Amino acid sequence: WLGTLWGGNIRFTAAMWNAIAFVSMFVIGGSLKRKEKLSARLGDVLSLLYLSSCALKFYDQRGRQTDELPFLRWALYDSAFKIQVAMDGIIDNFPNRAVAFVLRRLVFPRGLTLIQPSDQMGHEVAALLIQPSAARSRLIAGMYLPTNEADLMGKLEAAMHAVIAAEPVDAKVRVAQKAGRLATHGADAQFEEAMKLSVISETELALWKRARVLQREVIMVDDFDRHFGKQERSVSPGWHQAEAAE
């Protein structure tokens, strides 16, 4: 039913895009090429229609897996809203206002009714992407995904698995902390104390430390040396002499 609903929406939108493109060429003519924002918006609509069709085809040809529905819904809602914004921008900026009035009634007979993907849709997609799952595995199949942690993509994947593996360890320490068994402050000190009190094992402590290190490394995207980008200016001896003479 989702494919039928959105398939019909895509076909209607494609027809409206064709109408706008035809009218634009007829009214504006060759000057359309010089009106780069209008032509760019027409190109955006065509690209988004293609992406929407790809999402539906991808979902259909892979057996319509129900756990992939959050991906499909988000992709279709996002594309549809962006198409609406682009078409609205074309009509708002159409040079012939009388034609623009007619186009708006034709393309948006009920007004601007489409909305962006909701936060809940985004949450469902994120929940599938930040933990191992069959849907995630199918989605990233064929992608470049190295196992070497020296590679950024490999480090991101390793960090995800390490953090998930360390969650039970973290939960044990939180329980001990709430029970008042830990007297120290700061995560490192508390986990060390938890190991000494046999709340967690030495292996679990090592697991937590590895997750913490990887987690910190992948979030330090803007971590640069304080001298980064500074170049030492090479100054010839004669420059100092000229400056002193002044």
Coordinates of N, CA and C in Angstrom, one line a residue:
W1 N 0.8 -1.2 0.0 CA 0.0 0.0 0.0 C 0.9 1.3 0.0
L2 N 2.0 1.2 0.7 CA 2.9 2.4 0.7 C 3.4 2.7 -0.7
G3 N 3.8 1.6 -1.4 CA 4.3 1.8 -2.7 C 3.3 2.3 -3.7
T4 N 2.0 1.9 -3.5 CA 0.9 2.3 -4.4 C 0.7 3.8 -4.1
L5 N 0.6 4.2 -2.8 CA 0.4 5.6 -2.4 C 1.4 6.5 -2.9
W6 N 2.7 6.2 -2.6 CA 3.8 7.1 -3.0 C 4.1 7.0 -4.5
G7 N 3.8 5.8 -5.1 CA 4.0 5.7 -6.5 C 3.1 6.7 -7.3
G8 N 1.8 6.7 -6.8 CA 0.8 7.7 -7.4 C 1.3 9.1 -7.1
N9 N 1.8 9.4 -5.9 CA 2.3 10.7 -5.6 C 3.5 11.1 -6.6
I10 N 4.4 10.2 -6.8 CA 5.5 10.5 -7.7 C 5.0 10.7 -9.1
R11 N 4.1 9.9 -9.6 CA 3.6 10.1 -10.9 C 2.9 11.5 -11.1
F12 N 2.1 11.9 -10.1 CA 1.5 13.2 -10.1 C 2.5 14.3 -10.1
T13 N 3.5 14.2 -9.2 CA 4.6 15.2 -9.2 C 5.4 15.3 -10.4
A14 N 5.6 14.1 -11.1 CA 6.4 14.1 -12.3 C 5.6 14.8 -13.4
A15 N 4.3 14.7 -13.4 CA 3.4 15.4 -14.4 C 3.5 16.9 -14.2
M16 N 3.4 17.3 -12.9 CA 3.5 18.7 -12.5 C 4.8 19.3 -12.9
W17 N 5.9 18.5 -12.7 CA 7.2 19.0 -13.0 C 7.3 19.2 -14.6
N18 N 6.7 18.2 -15.3 CA 6.8 18.3 -16.7 C 6.0 19.6 -17.2
A19 N 4.9 19.9 -16.5 CA 4.1 21.0 -16.9 C 4.8 22.3 -16.6
I20 N 5.5 22.4 -15.5 CA 6.3 23.6 -15.1 C 7.4 23.8 -16.1
A21 N 8.1 22.7 -16.4 CA 9.3 22.8 -17.3 C 8.8 23.2 -18.7
F22 N 7.7 22.7 -19.2 CA 7.2 23.0 -20.5 C 6.7 24.5 -20.6
V23 N 6.0 24.9 -19.5 CA 5.6 26.3 -19.5 C 6.8 27.3 -19.4
S24 N 7.8 26.9 -18.6 CA 9.0 27.7 -18.4 C 9.7 27.9 -19.8
M25 N 9.8 26.8 -20.5 CA 10.5 26.9 -21.8 C 9.7 27.7 -22.8
F26 N 8.3 27.6 -22.7 CA 7.5 28.3 -23.6 C 7.4 29.8 -23.3
V27 N 7.4 30.1 -22.0 CA 7.2 31.5 -21.6 C 8.6 32.2 -21.6
I28 N 9.6 31.6 -21.0 CA 10.9 32.2 -20.8 C 11.8 32.0 -22.0
G29 N 11.7 30.8 -22.6 CA 12.5 30.5 -23.7 C 13.9 30.3 -23.4
G30 N 14.8 30.7 -24.3 CA 16.3 30.5 -24.1 C 16.8 31.2 -22.9
S31 N 16.1 32.2 -22.4 CA 16.6 32.9 -21.2 C 16.5 32.1 -19.9
L32 N 15.8 31.0 -20.0 CA 15.7 30.1 -18.8 C 17.1 29.6 -18.4
K33 N 18.0 29.4 -19.4 CA 19.4 29.0 -19.1 C 20.1 30.0 -18.2
R34 N 19.8 31.3 -18.5 CA 20.5 32.3 -17.7 C 19.9 32.5 -16.4
K35 N 18.6 32.1 -16.2 CA 18.0 32.2 -14.9 C 18.3 30.9 -14.1
E36 N 19.5 31.0 -13.6 CA 20.2 29.7 -13.1 C 19.4 29.2 -11.9
K37 N 18.8 30.0 -11.0 CA 18.1 29.5 -9.9 C 16.9 28.7 -10.2
L38 N 16.2 29.3 -11.2 CA 15.0 28.6 -11.7 C 15.3 27.2 -12.3
S39 N 16.3 27.2 -13.2 CA 16.7 26.0 -13.9 C 17.3 25.0 -12.8
A40 N 18.0 25.5 -11.8 CA 18.5 24.6 -10.8 C 17.4 24.0 -10.0
R41 N 16.4 24.7 -9.7 CA 15.3 24.1 -8.9 C 14.6 23.1 -9.8
L42 N 14.4 23.3 -11.1 CA 13.9 22.3 -11.9 C 14.7 21.0 -11.9
G43 N 16.0 21.2 -11.9 CA 16.9 20.0 -11.8 C 16.8 19.3 -10.5
D44 N 16.7 20.1 -9.4 CA 16.5 19.5 -8.1 C 15.3 18.6 -8.0
V45 N 14.2 19.1 -8.6 CA 12.9 18.3 -8.6 C 13.1 17.0 -9.3
L46 N 13.8 17.1 -10.5 CA 14.0 15.9 -11.3 C 14.9 14.9 -10.5
S47 N 15.9 15.4 -9.9 CA 16.8 14.5 -9.1 C 16.1 13.8 -7.9
L48 N 15.2 14.6 -7.2 CA 14.5 14.1 -6.1 C 13.5 13.1 -6.5
L49 N 12.8 13.3 -7.7 CA 11.9 12.3 -8.2 C 12.6 11.0 -8.5
Y50 N 13.8 11.1 -9.1 CA 14.6 9.9 -9.4 C 15.0 9.2 -8.1
L51 N 15.4 9.9 -7.1 CA 15.8 9.3 -5.8 C 14.6 8.6 -5.1
S52 N 13.4 9.3 -5.2 CA 12.2 8.7 -4.6 C 11.9 7.4 -5.3
S53 N 12.0 7.4 -6.6 CA 11.7 6.1 -7.4 C 12.7 5.0 -7.0
C54 N 14.0 5.4 -6.9 CA 15.0 4.4 -6.5 C 14.7 3.8 -5.1
A55 N 14.2 4.7 -4.2 CA 13.9 4.2 -2.8 C 12.8 3.2 -2.9
L56 N 11.7 3.5 -3.6 CA 10.6 2.5 -3.8 C 11.1 1.2 -4.5
K57 N 11.8 1.4 -5.5 CA 12.3 0.2 -6.3 C 13.2 -0.7 -5.4
F58 N 14.1 0.0 -4.6 CA 15.0 -0.7 -3.7 C 14.2 -1.5 -2.7
Y59 N 13.2 -0.9 -2.1 CA 12.4 -1.6 -1.1 C 11.6 -2.7 -1.7
D60 N 11.1 -2.5 -2.9 CA 10.2 -3.5 -3.5 C 11.1 -4.7 -4.0
Q61 N 12.2 -4.5 -4.6 CA 13.0 -5.6 -5.1 C 13.8 -6.4 -4.1
R62 N 13.8 -5.9 -2.9 CA 14.5 -6.6 -1.8 C 13.5 -7.3 -0.9
G63 N 12.3 -7.5 -1.4 CA 11.3 -8.3 -0.7 C 10.4 -7.6 0.2
R64 N 10.4 -6.2 0.2 CA 9.6 -5.4 1.1 C 9.7 -5.8 2.5
Q65 N 11.0 -5.8 3.0 CA 11.3 -6.1 4.4 C 10.7 -5.1 5.3
T66 N 9.9 -5.5 6.3 CA 9.1 -4.6 7.1 C 10.1 -3.8 8.0
D67 N 11.3 -4.3 8.4 CA 12.2 -3.6 9.2 C 12.9 -2.5 8.5
E68 N 12.7 -2.4 7.1 CA 13.3 -1.4 6.3 C 12.3 -0.2 6.1
L69 N 11.1 -0.3 6.6 CA 10.1 0.7 6.4 C 10.5 2.1 6.9
P70 N 11.1 2.1 8.1 CA 11.6 3.5 8.5 C 12.5 4.2 7.6
F71 N 13.4 3.4 6.9 CA 14.3 4.1 5.9 C 13.4 4.6 4.7
L72 N 12.5 3.8 4.3 CA 11.7 4.2 3.1 C 10.8 5.4 3.4
R73 N 10.1 5.3 4.6 CA 9.3 6.5 4.9 C 10.0 7.8 5.1
W74 N 11.2 7.7 5.7 CA 12.0 8.9 5.9 C 12.5 9.5 4.5
A75 N 12.9 8.6 3.7 CA 13.4 9.0 2.4 C 12.3 9.6 1.5
L76 N 11.1 9.1 1.5 CA 10.0 9.6 0.7 C 9.5 10.9 1.3
Y77 N 9.3 11.0 2.6 CA 8.9 12.2 3.2 C 9.9 13.4 2.9
D78 N 11.2 13.0 3.1 CA 12.2 14.1 2.9 C 12.2 14.5 1.4
S79 N 12.2 13.6 0.5 CA 12.2 14.0 -0.9 C 11.0 14.8 -1.3
A80 N 9.8 14.3 -0.8 CA 8.6 15.0 -1.2 C 8.5 16.4 -0.7
F81 N 9.0 16.6 0.6 CA 9.0 18.0 1.1 C 10.0 18.9 0.3
K82 N 11.2 18.4 0.0 CA 12.1 19.2 -0.8 C 11.6 19.5 -2.2
I83 N 10.9 18.6 -2.8 CA 10.3 18.8 -4.1 C 9.3 20.0 -3.9
Q84 N 8.5 19.9 -2.9 CA 7.5 21.0 -2.7 C 8.2 22.3 -2.5
V85 N 9.2 22.4 -1.7 CA 10.0 23.6 -1.5 C 10.6 24.1 -2.9
A86 N 11.1 23.2 -3.7 CA 11.7 23.6 -4.9 C 10.6 24.2 -5.9
M87 N 9.5 23.5 -6.0 CA 8.4 23.9 -6.9 C 7.8 25.2 -6.4
D88 N 7.7 25.4 -5.1 CA 7.2 26.6 -4.6 C 8.2 27.8 -4.9
G89 N 9.5 27.5 -4.8 CA 10.5 28.5 -5.2 C 10.4 28.9 -6.7
I90 N 10.1 27.9 -7.5 CA 10.0 28.2 -9.0 C 8.9 29.1 -9.2
I91 N 7.7 28.8 -8.6 CA 6.5 29.6 -8.9 C 6.6 31.0 -8.2
D92 N 7.2 31.1 -7.0 CA 7.4 32.4 -6.4 C 8.3 33.3 -7.2
N93 N 9.2 32.8 -7.9 CA 10.2 33.6 -8.6 C 10.0 33.6 -10.1
F94 N 8.8 33.0 -10.6 CA 8.5 33.0 -12.0 C 8.3 34.4 -12.5
P95 N 9.0 34.8 -13.6 CA 9.0 36.2 -14.0 C 7.6 36.7 -14.5
N96 N 6.8 35.8 -15.1 CA 5.4 36.2 -15.5 C 4.5 35.8 -14.4
R97 N 4.0 36.8 -13.7 CA 3.2 36.6 -12.5 C 1.8 36.0 -12.8
A98 N 1.3 36.4 -13.9 CA 0.0 35.8 -14.3 C 0.1 34.3 -14.5
V99 N 1.2 33.9 -15.2 CA 1.4 32.4 -15.4 C 1.7 31.8 -14.1
A100 N 2.4 32.5 -13.2 CA 2.8 31.9 -11.9 C 1.5 31.6 -11.1
F101 N 0.5 32.5 -11.2 CA -0.8 32.4 -10.5 C -1.5 31.1 -11.0
V102 N -1.5 30.9 -12.3 CA -2.1 29.7 -12.8 C -1.4 28.4 -12.4
L103 N 0.0 28.5 -12.5 CA 0.8 27.3 -12.1 C 0.6 26.9 -10.6
R104 N 0.4 27.9 -9.8 CA 0.2 27.6 -8.4 C -1.1 26.9 -8.2
R105 N -2.1 27.3 -8.9 CA -3.4 26.6 -8.7 C -3.4 25.2 -9.3
L106 N -2.5 25.0 -10.3 CA -2.4 23.7 -11.0 C -1.6 22.8 -10.1
V107 N -0.4 23.2 -9.6 CA 0.5 22.4 -8.9 C 0.1 22.2 -7.5
F108 N -0.4 23.2 -6.8 CA -0.7 23.1 -5.4 C -2.2 23.5 -5.2
P109 N -3.1 22.6 -5.7 CA -4.6 23.0 -5.6 C -5.0 23.0 -4.2
R110 N -4.4 22.3 -3.3 CA -4.8 22.3 -1.9 C -3.7 23.1 -1.0
G111 N -2.8 23.8 -1.6 CA -1.8 24.5 -0.9 C -0.6 23.6 -0.6
L112 N 0.3 24.2 0.2 CA 1.5 23.4 0.6 C 1.2 22.5 1.8
T113 N 0.9 21.2 1.4 CA 0.4 20.3 2.4 C 1.5 19.3 2.9
L114 N 2.6 19.2 2.3 CA 3.6 18.2 2.7 C 4.5 18.7 3.8
I115 N 4.9 17.8 4.6 CA 5.7 18.2 5.8 C 7.0 17.5 5.8
Q116 N 8.0 18.0 6.6 CA 9.3 17.3 6.7 C 9.1 16.0 7.5
P117 N 10.1 15.1 7.4 CA 10.1 13.9 8.2 C 10.0 14.3 9.7
S118 N 9.2 13.7 10.5 CA 9.0 14.1 11.9 C 10.3 13.6 12.7
D119 N 10.4 14.1 13.9 CA 11.5 13.7 14.8 C 11.4 12.2 15.1
Q120 N 10.1 11.7 15.2 CA 9.9 10.3 15.5 C 10.4 9.4 14.3
M121 N 10.2 9.9 13.1 CA 10.7 9.1 11.9 C 12.3 9.1 12.0
G122 N 12.9 10.3 12.3 CA 14.3 10.3 12.4 C 14.8 9.5 13.5
H123 N 14.1 9.4 14.6 CA 14.5 8.5 15.7 C 14.5 7.1 15.3
E124 N 13.5 6.7 14.6 CA 13.4 5.3 14.2 C 14.5 4.9 13.2
V125 N 14.9 5.8 12.3 CA 16.0 5.5 11.4 C 17.3 5.5 12.2
A126 N 17.5 6.5 13.1 CA 18.7 6.5 13.9 C 18.9 5.2 14.7
A127 N 17.8 4.8 15.3 CA 17.8 3.6 16.2 C 18.3 2.4 15.4
L128 N 18.0 2.3 14.1 CA 18.4 1.2 13.3 C 19.9 1.3 12.9
L129 N 20.3 2.6 12.7 CA 21.7 2.8 12.2 C 22.8 2.7 13.3
I130 N 22.4 3.0 14.6 CA 23.4 3.0 15.6 C 23.6 1.7 16.4
Q131 N 23.0 0.7 15.9 CA 23.2 -0.6 16.5 C 23.1 -1.7 15.4
P132 N 23.8 -2.8 15.6 CA 23.8 -3.9 14.6 C 22.4 -4.4 14.4
S133 N 21.9 -4.6 13.2 CA 20.6 -5.1 12.9 C 20.6 -5.7 11.5
A134 N 19.6 -6.5 11.2 CA 19.6 -7.1 9.8 C 19.3 -6.0 8.8
A135 N 18.5 -5.0 9.2 CA 18.1 -3.9 8.2 C 19.4 -3.0 8.0
R136 N 20.2 -2.8 9.0 CA 21.4 -2.0 8.8 C 22.4 -2.8 8.0
S137 N 22.5 -4.1 8.2 CA 23.5 -4.9 7.4 C 23.1 -4.9 5.9
R138 N 21.8 -5.0 5.7 CA 21.4 -5.0 4.3 C 21.6 -3.6 3.6
L139 N 21.4 -2.6 4.4 CA 21.6 -1.2 3.9 C 23.0 -0.9 3.5
I140 N 24.0 -1.4 4.3 CA 25.4 -1.0 4.1 C 26.1 -2.1 3.3
A141 N 25.4 -3.1 2.9 CA 26.0 -4.2 2.1 C 26.6 -3.6 0.8
G142 N 27.9 -4.0 0.6 CA 28.6 -3.5 -0.6 C 29.3 -2.1 -0.3
M143 N 29.1 -1.5 0.8 CA 29.8 -0.3 1.1 C 31.2 -0.6 1.5
Y144 N 32.1 0.4 1.4 CA 33.5 0.3 1.9 C 33.4 0.4 3.4
L145 N 33.8 -0.7 4.0 CA 33.7 -0.7 5.5 C 35.0 -1.5 6.0
P146 N 36.1 -0.8 6.2 CA 37.3 -1.5 6.6 C 37.3 -1.9 8.0
T147 N 38.1 -2.9 8.4 CA 38.2 -3.4 9.8 C 39.4 -2.8 10.5
N148 N 40.2 -2.1 9.7 CA 41.4 -1.4 10.3 C 41.0 -0.2 11.0
E149 N 41.3 -0.1 12.3 CA 40.9 1.0 13.1 C 41.7 2.3 12.8
A150 N 42.8 2.2 12.0 CA 43.5 3.3 11.6 C 42.7 4.1 10.6
D151 N 41.8 3.4 9.9 CA 40.9 4.1 8.9 C 39.7 4.7 9.7
L152 N 39.3 5.9 9.3 CA 38.2 6.6 10.0 C 36.9 5.7 10.0
M153 N 36.5 5.2 8.8 CA 35.3 4.3 8.8 C 35.4 3.1 9.7
G154 N 36.6 2.5 9.7 CA 36.8 1.3 10.5 C 36.8 1.7 12.0
K155 N 37.3 2.9 12.3 CA 37.2 3.3 13.7 C 35.8 3.6 14.2
L156 N 35.0 4.2 13.3 CA 33.6 4.5 13.6 C 32.8 3.2 13.9
E157 N 33.1 2.2 13.0 CA 32.4 0.9 13.2 C 32.8 0.2 14.5
A158 N 34.1 0.2 14.7 CA 34.7 -0.4 15.9 C 34.1 0.3 17.2
A159 N 34.0 1.6 17.1 CA 33.5 2.4 18.3 C 32.1 2.0 18.6
M160 N 31.3 1.8 17.5 CA 29.9 1.5 17.7 C 29.8 0.1 18.4
H161 N 30.5 -0.9 18.0 CA 30.5 -2.2 18.6 C 31.0 -2.2 20.0
A162 N 32.1 -1.4 20.2 CA 32.7 -1.3 21.5 C 31.8 -0.7 22.5
V163 N 31.1 0.4 22.1 CA 30.2 1.1 23.1 C 29.0 0.2 23.4
I164 N 28.5 -0.5 22.4 CA 27.4 -1.4 22.7 C 27.8 -2.5 23.6
A165 N 29.0 -3.1 23.4 CA 29.5 -4.1 24.3 C 29.7 -3.7 25.7
A166 N 30.1 -2.4 25.9 CA 30.4 -1.8 27.2 C 29.2 -1.3 27.9
E167 N 28.0 -1.3 27.3 CA 26.8 -0.8 28.0 C 26.4 -1.6 29.2
P168 N 26.5 -3.0 29.3 CA 26.2 -3.7 30.5 C 27.2 -3.3 31.6
V169 N 28.4 -3.1 31.3 CA 29.5 -2.7 32.3 C 29.1 -1.4 32.9
D170 N 28.7 -0.5 32.0 CA 28.4 0.9 32.5 C 27.1 0.8 33.4
A171 N 26.2 -0.1 33.0 CA 25.0 -0.2 33.9 C 25.3 -0.7 35.2
K172 N 26.3 -1.7 35.3 CA 26.7 -2.2 36.6 C 27.2 -1.1 37.5
V173 N 28.1 -0.3 37.0 CA 28.7 0.8 37.7 C 27.7 1.8 38.2
R174 N 26.7 2.1 37.3 CA 25.7 3.1 37.7 C 24.9 2.6 38.9
V175 N 24.6 1.3 38.8 CA 23.8 0.7 39.9 C 24.6 0.8 41.3
A176 N 25.9 0.5 41.2 CA 26.7 0.6 42.4 C 26.8 2.0 42.9
Q177 N 26.9 2.9 41.9 CA 27.0 4.4 42.3 C 25.7 4.8 43.0
K178 N 24.6 4.4 42.5 CA 23.3 4.8 43.1 C 23.1 4.2 44.5
A179 N 23.7 3.0 44.6 CA 23.6 2.3 45.9 C 24.6 2.9 46.9
G180 N 25.4 3.8 46.6 CA 26.3 4.4 47.5 C 27.6 3.6 47.8
R181 N 27.9 2.7 46.9 CA 29.1 1.8 47.1 C 30.4 2.5 46.6
L182 N 30.3 3.5 45.8 CA 31.4 4.1 45.2 C 31.7 5.5 45.9
A183 N 32.9 5.7 46.4 CA 33.2 6.9 47.1 C 33.9 7.9 46.2
T184 N 34.4 7.4 45.1 CA 35.3 8.3 44.2 C 34.4 9.1 43.3
H185 N 35.0 10.1 42.6 CA 34.3 10.9 41.7 C 35.1 10.8 40.3
G186 N 34.3 11.0 39.2 CA 35.0 10.9 37.9 C 34.8 9.5 37.4
A187 N 34.6 9.4 36.1 CA 34.3 8.1 35.5 C 35.5 7.1 35.7
D188 N 36.7 7.6 35.4 CA 37.9 6.7 35.4 C 38.1 6.1 36.8
A189 N 38.0 7.0 37.8 CA 38.2 6.6 39.2 C 37.1 5.7 39.7
Q190 N 35.9 6.0 39.3 CA 34.7 5.1 39.7 C 34.8 3.7 39.1
F191 N 35.2 3.6 37.9 CA 35.3 2.3 37.3 C 36.5 1.5 37.9
E192 N 37.6 2.2 38.2 CA 38.7 1.5 38.9 C 38.3 1.0 40.2
E193 N 37.5 1.8 41.0 CA 37.0 1.4 42.3 C 36.0 0.3 42.2
A194 N 35.2 0.3 41.1 CA 34.2 -0.7 40.9 C 34.9 -2.1 40.7
M195 N 36.0 -2.0 40.0 CA 36.8 -3.3 39.8 C 37.4 -3.8 41.1
K196 N 37.9 -2.9 41.9 CA 38.5 -3.3 43.2 C 37.4 -3.9 44.1
L197 N 36.2 -3.4 44.0 CA 35.1 -3.9 44.8 C 34.4 -5.1 44.2
S198 N 34.9 -5.6 43.1 CA 34.4 -6.8 42.3 C 33.0 -6.5 41.8
V199 N 32.7 -5.2 41.6 CA 31.4 -4.9 40.9 C 31.5 -5.3 39.4
I200 N 32.7 -5.1 38.8 CA 33.0 -5.5 37.5 C 34.4 -6.2 37.5
S201 N 34.6 -6.9 36.5 CA 35.9 -7.7 36.4 C 36.9 -6.8 35.7
E202 N 38.2 -7.3 35.7 CA 39.2 -6.6 35.0 C 39.0 -6.6 33.5
T203 N 38.4 -7.7 33.0 CA 38.1 -7.8 31.6 C 37.1 -6.7 31.2
E204 N 36.1 -6.6 32.0 CA 35.0 -5.6 31.8 C 35.6 -4.2 31.9
L205 N 36.5 -4.0 32.8 CA 37.1 -2.6 32.9 C 37.9 -2.3 31.6
A206 N 38.6 -3.3 31.1 CA 39.4 -3.1 29.9 C 38.4 -2.8 28.7
L207 N 37.3 -3.5 28.7 CA 36.3 -3.3 27.6 C 35.7 -1.9 27.7
W208 N 35.4 -1.4 28.9 CA 34.9 -0.1 29.0 C 35.9 1.0 28.6
K209 N 37.2 0.7 29.0 CA 38.3 1.7 28.6 C 38.4 1.8 27.1
R210 N 38.4 0.6 26.5 CA 38.5 0.6 25.0 C 37.4 1.4 24.4
A211 N 36.2 1.2 24.8 CA 35.0 1.9 24.3 C 35.2 3.4 24.5
R212 N 35.7 3.8 25.7 CA 35.8 5.2 26.0 C 36.9 5.8 25.1
V213 N 38.0 5.1 24.9 CA 39.0 5.7 24.0 C 38.5 5.8 22.6
L214 N 37.9 4.8 22.0 CA 37.3 4.9 20.7 C 36.3 5.9 20.5
Q215 N 35.4 6.0 21.6 CA 34.4 7.0 21.5 C 34.9 8.4 21.5
R216 N 35.9 8.7 22.3 CA 36.5 10.0 22.3 C 37.2 10.3 21.0
E217 N 37.9 9.3 20.4 CA 38.6 9.5 19.1 C 37.7 9.9 18.0
V218 N 36.5 9.2 17.9 CA 35.6 9.5 16.8 C 34.9 10.8 16.9
I219 N 34.7 11.3 18.2 CA 34.0 12.6 18.3 C 34.9 13.8 18.2
M220 N 36.3 13.6 18.3 CA 37.2 14.7 18.2 C 37.5 15.1 16.8
V221 N 36.4 15.5 16.1 CA 36.5 15.8 14.6 C 37.2 17.1 14.4
D222 N 37.2 18.0 15.4 CA 37.8 19.3 15.2 C 39.0 19.5 16.2
D223 N 39.6 18.4 16.4 CA 40.8 18.5 17.4 C 42.0 18.7 16.6
F224 N 42.6 19.9 16.7 CA 43.8 20.2 16.0 C 44.9 20.7 16.9
D225 N 46.1 20.5 16.5 CA 47.2 21.2 17.3 C 47.0 22.7 17.2
R226 N 47.4 23.4 18.3 CA 47.1 24.8 18.4 C 47.9 25.6 17.4
H227 N 49.0 25.0 16.8 CA 49.8 25.7 15.8 C 49.4 25.3 14.4
F228 N 48.3 24.5 14.3 CA 47.9 24.0 13.0 C 47.5 25.2 12.1
G229 N 48.0 25.2 10.9 CA 47.7 26.3 10.0 C 48.6 27.5 10.0
K230 N 49.4 27.6 11.1 CA 50.3 28.7 11.2 C 51.5 28.4 10.4
Q231 N 52.0 29.3 9.6 CA 53.2 29.2 8.9 C 54.3 30.1 9.4
E232 N 55.4 29.6 9.6 CA 56.5 30.4 10.0 C 57.0 31.3 8.8
R233 N 57.0 32.6 9.1 CA 57.4 33.5 8.0 C 58.9 33.6 8.0
S234 N 59.4 33.3 6.8 CA 60.9 33.4 6.6 C 61.2 34.8 6.3
V235 N 62.1 35.4 7.0 CA 62.4 36.8 6.9 C 63.9 36.9 6.5
S236 N 64.2 37.6 5.5 CA 65.6 37.8 5.1 C 66.3 38.8 6.0
P237 N 67.6 38.7 6.2 CA 68.3 39.6 7.1 C 68.1 41.1 6.6
G238 N 68.0 41.3 5.3 CA 67.9 42.7 4.9 C 66.6 43.3 5.3
W239 N 65.5 42.5 5.6 CA 64.2 43.0 6.0 C 64.3 43.6 7.4
H240 N 65.1 43.0 8.3 CA 65.3 43.6 9.6 C 66.0 44.9 9.5
Q241 N 67.0 45.0 8.7 CA 67.8 46.2 8.5 C 66.9 47.3 8.0
A242 N 66.0 47.0 7.0 CA 65.2 48.1 6.5 C 64.2 48.5 7.5
E243 N 63.6 47.6 8.3 CA 62.7 47.9 9.4 C 63.3 48.8 10.4
A244 N 64.6 48.5 10.8 CA 65.3 49.3 11.8 C 65.6 50.7 11.3
A245 N 65.9 50.8 10.0 CA 66.2 52.1 9.4 C 64.9 53.0 9.5
E246 N 63.8 52.4 9.3 CA 62.6 53.2 9.3 C 62.3 53.7 10.8

